[in-house]
Amino acid sequence: MGYGDFIETSKTGDGGIDGIINEDKLGLDKIYIQAKRYGENKVREKDIRNFIGAMSGDTQKGVFVTTSSFDSGAIKKASDAHHTIILIDGIKLVDLMHQYNVGLQIKATYEVKELDMDFFEEA
């Protein structure tokens, strides 16, 4: 998406942060990432509150990604936070994956041709 490096944090002891994106190629600003792989469960306010706590002091920007959705409490908590938190639900995640060709394979491409009328004009 045009950002700098992505650093995955260790699975244990990550303090509620799953990864860090350098907002720019030099790594001057950081964006924290939290991801939840849920089927039916929704991300709740408590999850957003914990994420905000993990962000405190280090950054003001975060992205919370889930394969499911966010309940109304989580959405409100994220919008009311002093941090900038972008919420990406399963539908938006699939859209972004499609847009940036993440986890996808191109099966076929088609060449569309158009008649060049200039070719047939007399000089």
XYZ file of N, CA and C in Angstrom:
369
model
N 0.820 -1.196 0.000
C 0.000 0.000 0.000
C 0.863 1.259 0.000
N 2.179 1.092 -0.129
C 3.055 2.245 -0.218
C 3.702 2.659 1.088
N 3.527 1.853 2.125
C 4.158 2.167 3.405
C 5.554 1.565 3.440
N 6.241 1.786 4.538
C 7.556 1.198 4.734
C 7.433 -0.239 5.188
N 8.423 -0.698 5.919
C 8.502 -2.095 6.346
C 7.410 -2.462 7.342
N 7.078 -3.759 7.359
C 6.171 -4.322 8.352
C 6.993 -5.222 9.250
N 6.841 -5.062 10.557
C 7.557 -5.884 11.522
C 6.528 -6.661 12.317
N 6.589 -7.983 12.250
C 5.680 -8.823 13.030
C 6.254 -8.998 14.421
N 5.427 -8.793 15.440
C 5.894 -8.985 16.809
C 5.790 -10.464 17.161
N 6.492 -10.851 18.219
C 6.441 -12.250 18.641
C 5.045 -12.582 19.150
N 4.667 -13.827 19.035
C 3.309 -14.257 19.412
C 3.055 -14.112 20.903
N 4.058 -14.397 21.719
C 3.878 -14.273 23.161
C 4.567 -13.009 23.646
N 3.949 -12.363 24.584
C 4.534 -11.159 25.155
C 4.556 -9.986 24.208
N 3.612 -9.956 23.249
C 3.609 -8.852 22.282
C 2.897 -7.621 22.822
N 2.339 -7.717 24.025
C 1.693 -6.568 24.637
C 0.441 -6.123 23.920
N -0.184 -7.022 23.174
C -1.413 -6.668 22.464
C -1.180 -6.085 21.090
N 0.047 -6.103 20.617
C 0.378 -5.592 19.287
C 0.857 -6.762 18.433
N 0.232 -6.961 17.280
C 0.614 -8.066 16.406
C 1.670 -7.667 15.378
N 1.754 -6.384 15.092
C 2.742 -5.924 14.129
C 2.876 -4.427 14.147
N 3.946 -3.958 13.537
C 4.215 -2.527 13.442
C 4.539 -2.210 11.987
N 3.865 -1.193 11.469
C 4.144 -0.722 10.109
C 4.872 0.603 10.234
N 5.971 0.723 9.518
C 6.611 2.031 9.400
C 5.776 2.833 8.419
N 5.230 3.955 8.878
C 4.343 4.747 8.035
C 5.072 5.277 6.805
N 6.343 5.515 6.957
C 7.142 5.984 5.823
C 8.328 5.036 5.661
N 9.007 5.142 4.575
C 10.105 4.221 4.263
C 11.287 4.368 5.223
N 11.397 5.515 5.894
C 12.479 5.731 6.845
C 12.135 5.253 8.249
N 10.871 4.963 8.507
C 10.459 4.485 9.818
C 10.329 5.570 10.864
N 10.063 6.797 10.428
C 9.941 7.912 11.371
C 8.657 7.836 12.188
N 7.578 7.395 11.580
C 6.305 7.234 12.278
C 5.866 5.785 12.208
N 5.261 5.313 13.281
C 4.853 3.911 13.351
C 3.341 3.787 13.489
N 2.806 2.730 12.907
C 1.392 2.377 13.028
C 1.343 0.980 13.635
N 0.634 0.830 14.746
C 0.500 -0.468 15.381
C -0.676 -1.220 14.777
N -0.515 -2.535 14.688
C -1.533 -3.409 14.099
C -1.965 -4.445 15.130
N -3.267 -4.640 15.214
C -3.840 -5.736 16.005
C -4.767 -6.503 15.078
N -4.670 -7.811 15.081
C -5.510 -8.635 14.209
C -6.210 -9.714 15.036
N -7.480 -9.907 14.739
C -8.271 -10.959 15.385
C -8.912 -11.806 14.305
N -8.636 -13.090 14.361
C -9.215 -14.033 13.406
C -10.409 -14.715 14.076
N -11.568 -14.142 13.817
C -12.800 -14.639 14.417
C -13.725 -15.170 13.328
N -14.527 -16.154 13.713
C -15.565 -16.644 12.827
C -16.866 -15.892 13.082
N -17.508 -16.234 14.160
C -18.799 -15.626 14.510
C -18.658 -14.486 15.519
N -17.640 -14.546 16.363
C -17.481 -13.535 17.420
C -17.157 -12.174 16.831
N -17.705 -11.151 17.467
C -17.389 -9.778 17.072
C -16.309 -9.234 17.994
N -15.540 -8.281 17.482
C -14.580 -7.569 18.317
C -15.384 -6.646 19.225
N -15.039 -6.656 20.522
C -15.790 -5.887 21.511
C -14.998 -4.668 21.983
N -15.673 -3.820 22.728
C -15.061 -2.599 23.267
C -13.804 -2.919 24.080
N -13.847 -3.986 24.843
C -12.711 -4.393 25.668
C -11.471 -4.619 24.804
N -11.647 -5.217 23.632
C -10.513 -5.463 22.734
C -9.893 -4.155 22.253
N -10.739 -3.180 21.931
C -10.248 -1.872 21.482
C -9.558 -1.158 22.637
N -10.136 -1.231 23.817
C -9.546 -0.607 25.009
C -8.156 -1.179 25.284
N -8.013 -2.487 25.181
C -6.708 -3.134 25.381
C -5.702 -2.686 24.320
N -6.161 -2.544 23.095
C -5.300 -2.090 22.000
C -4.814 -0.668 22.262
N -5.723 0.193 22.699
C -5.350 1.574 23.020
C -4.303 1.584 24.134
N -4.486 0.748 25.131
C -3.515 0.656 26.218
C -2.145 0.216 25.730
N -2.124 -0.719 24.787
C -0.857 -1.209 24.244
C -0.161 -0.153 23.392
N -0.944 0.750 22.800
C -0.387 1.798 21.952
C 0.182 2.953 22.759
N -0.273 3.139 23.974
C 0.051 4.335 24.763
C 1.551 4.577 24.841
N 1.908 5.817 24.551
C 3.295 6.231 24.674
C 4.125 6.069 23.430
N 3.871 5.033 22.641
C 4.722 4.751 21.492
C 4.215 5.346 20.182
N 2.905 5.388 20.014
C 2.347 5.855 18.746
C 0.946 6.386 18.972
N 0.460 7.138 18.029
C -0.904 7.670 18.090
C -1.789 7.028 17.024
N -1.231 6.094 16.248
C -1.967 5.527 15.118
C -2.003 4.007 15.208
N -3.187 3.463 14.904
C -3.330 2.024 14.937
C -4.370 1.541 13.950
N -4.226 0.279 13.563
C -5.182 -0.385 12.685
C -5.583 -1.684 13.365
N -6.877 -1.876 13.530
C -7.408 -3.092 14.142
C -8.147 -3.847 13.046
N -7.669 -5.048 12.750
C -8.207 -5.858 11.656
C -8.872 -7.093 12.229
N -10.040 -7.426 11.697
C -10.691 -8.675 12.081
C -11.308 -9.333 10.855
N -11.394 -10.637 10.911
C -12.066 -11.375 9.840
C -13.580 -11.352 10.031
N -14.027 -10.910 11.198
C -15.474 -10.842 11.464
C -15.939 -9.392 11.389
N -16.453 -8.861 12.494
C -16.954 -7.483 12.514
C -16.751 -6.896 13.903
N -17.124 -5.642 14.055
C -16.986 -4.924 15.317
C -18.375 -4.655 15.886
N -18.542 -4.834 17.200
C -19.828 -4.472 17.783
C -19.882 -2.956 17.960
N -21.039 -2.434 18.281
C -21.225 -0.981 18.366
C -20.342 -0.354 19.436
N -20.107 -1.054 20.543
C -19.239 -0.546 21.594
C -17.802 -0.385 21.125
N -17.329 -1.329 20.329
C -15.967 -1.262 19.798
C -15.826 -0.104 18.821
N -16.827 0.081 17.980
C -16.797 1.174 17.004
C -16.787 2.514 17.718
N -17.613 2.654 18.741
C -17.675 3.903 19.506
C -16.362 4.158 20.231
N -15.804 3.143 20.858
C -14.547 3.293 21.594
C -13.426 3.737 20.651
N -13.364 3.157 19.480
C -12.327 3.526 18.508
C -12.500 4.960 18.027
N -13.738 5.367 17.792
C -13.966 6.734 17.290
C -13.767 7.781 18.374
N -13.995 7.429 19.646
C -13.837 8.364 20.751
C -12.403 8.448 21.275
N -11.537 7.542 20.843
C -10.167 7.476 21.369
C -9.356 8.707 20.974
N -8.388 9.035 21.798
C -7.463 10.123 21.477
C -6.480 9.688 20.395
N -6.389 8.405 20.175
C -5.558 7.850 19.112
C -6.387 7.802 17.826
N -5.717 7.712 16.697
C -6.403 7.462 15.437
C -6.393 5.955 15.224
N -7.568 5.354 15.249
C -7.679 3.905 15.084
C -8.588 3.616 13.901
N -8.043 2.925 12.936
C -8.797 2.509 11.756
C -9.273 1.077 11.995
N -10.563 0.853 11.804
C -11.140 -0.477 11.961
C -11.361 -1.092 10.589
N -10.846 -2.298 10.411
C -11.028 -3.019 9.144
C -11.716 -4.334 9.464
N -12.984 -4.449 9.035
C -13.731 -5.688 9.259
C -13.485 -6.659 8.105
N -14.096 -7.822 8.189
C -13.866 -8.865 7.189
C -14.194 -8.432 5.775
N -15.266 -7.681 5.595
C -15.660 -7.236 4.256
C -14.627 -6.270 3.688
N -14.222 -5.298 4.497
C -13.208 -4.334 4.062
C -11.870 -5.029 3.825
N -11.547 -6.018 4.642
C -10.309 -6.773 4.484
C -10.258 -7.465 3.129
N -11.352 -8.111 2.754
C -11.412 -8.782 1.451
C -11.278 -7.765 0.319
N -11.935 -6.618 0.460
C -11.803 -5.559 -0.557
C -10.353 -5.120 -0.714
N -9.667 -4.900 0.403
C -8.268 -4.469 0.348
C -7.365 -5.559 -0.222
N -7.624 -6.803 0.150
C -6.836 -7.915 -0.392
C -6.995 -7.993 -1.907
N -8.207 -7.790 -2.371
C -8.467 -7.818 -3.807
C -7.795 -6.637 -4.506
N -7.921 -5.462 -3.924
C -7.359 -4.246 -4.508
C -5.831 -4.309 -4.606
N -5.177 -4.890 -3.602
C -3.717 -4.920 -3.563
C -3.138 -6.297 -3.895
N -3.969 -7.203 -4.397
C -3.536 -8.548 -4.811
C -2.791 -9.292 -3.705
N -3.333 -9.262 -2.512
C -2.750 -9.975 -1.383
C -3.483 -11.301 -1.219
N -2.741 -12.396 -1.238
C -3.343 -13.714 -1.075
C -4.150 -14.159 -2.277
N -3.905 -13.555 -3.412
C -4.648 -13.883 -4.630
C -3.703 -14.342 -5.722
N -4.225 -15.140 -6.620
C -3.501 -15.523 -7.825
C -4.340 -15.103 -9.015
N -3.692 -14.527 -10.007
C -4.407 -14.146 -11.223
C -4.553 -15.400 -12.074
N -5.795 -15.768 -12.347
C -6.082 -16.979 -13.115
C -6.027 -16.733 -14.614
N -6.519 -15.580 -15.063
C -6.541 -15.303 -16.497
C -6.545 -13.796 -16.716
N -5.955 -13.394 -17.799
C -6.038 -12.004 -18.221
C -6.578 -11.998 -19.644
N -7.247 -10.928 -19.993
C -7.867 -10.835 -21.306
C -7.357 -9.593 -22.015
N -7.089 -9.759 -23.293
C -6.671 -8.645 -24.112
C -7.889 -8.152 -24.881
N -8.198 -6.873 -24.730
C -9.340 -6.287 -25.410
C -8.790 -5.411 -26.531
N -9.247 -5.679 -27.745
C -8.747 -4.936 -28.900
C -9.823 -4.006 -29.442
N -9.355 -2.907 -29.988
C -10.247 -1.915 -30.565
C -9.707 -1.577 -31.947
N -10.587 -1.399 -32.890
C -10.194 -1.076 -34.250
C -9.558 0.308 -34.290
N -8.387 0.414 -34.929
C -7.670 1.682 -35.062
C -8.069 2.316 -36.387
N -8.996 3.255 -36.332
C -9.512 3.884 -37.546
C -8.455 4.718 -38.270
N -7.495 5.290 -37.545
C -6.417 6.055 -38.152
C -5.616 5.208 -39.131
N -5.483 3.952 -38.878
C -4.731 3.047 -39.744
C -5.340 2.979 -41.144
N -6.657 3.111 -41.222
C -7.355 2.942 -42.491
C -7.598 4.271 -43.220
N -7.250 5.371 -42.630
C -7.444 6.679 -43.303
C -6.363 6.873 -44.343
N -6.741 7.521 -45.447
C -5.771 7.812 -46.497
C -4.976 9.045 -46.106
N -3.707 9.040 -46.479
C -2.828 10.165 -46.136
C -2.895 11.255 -47.170
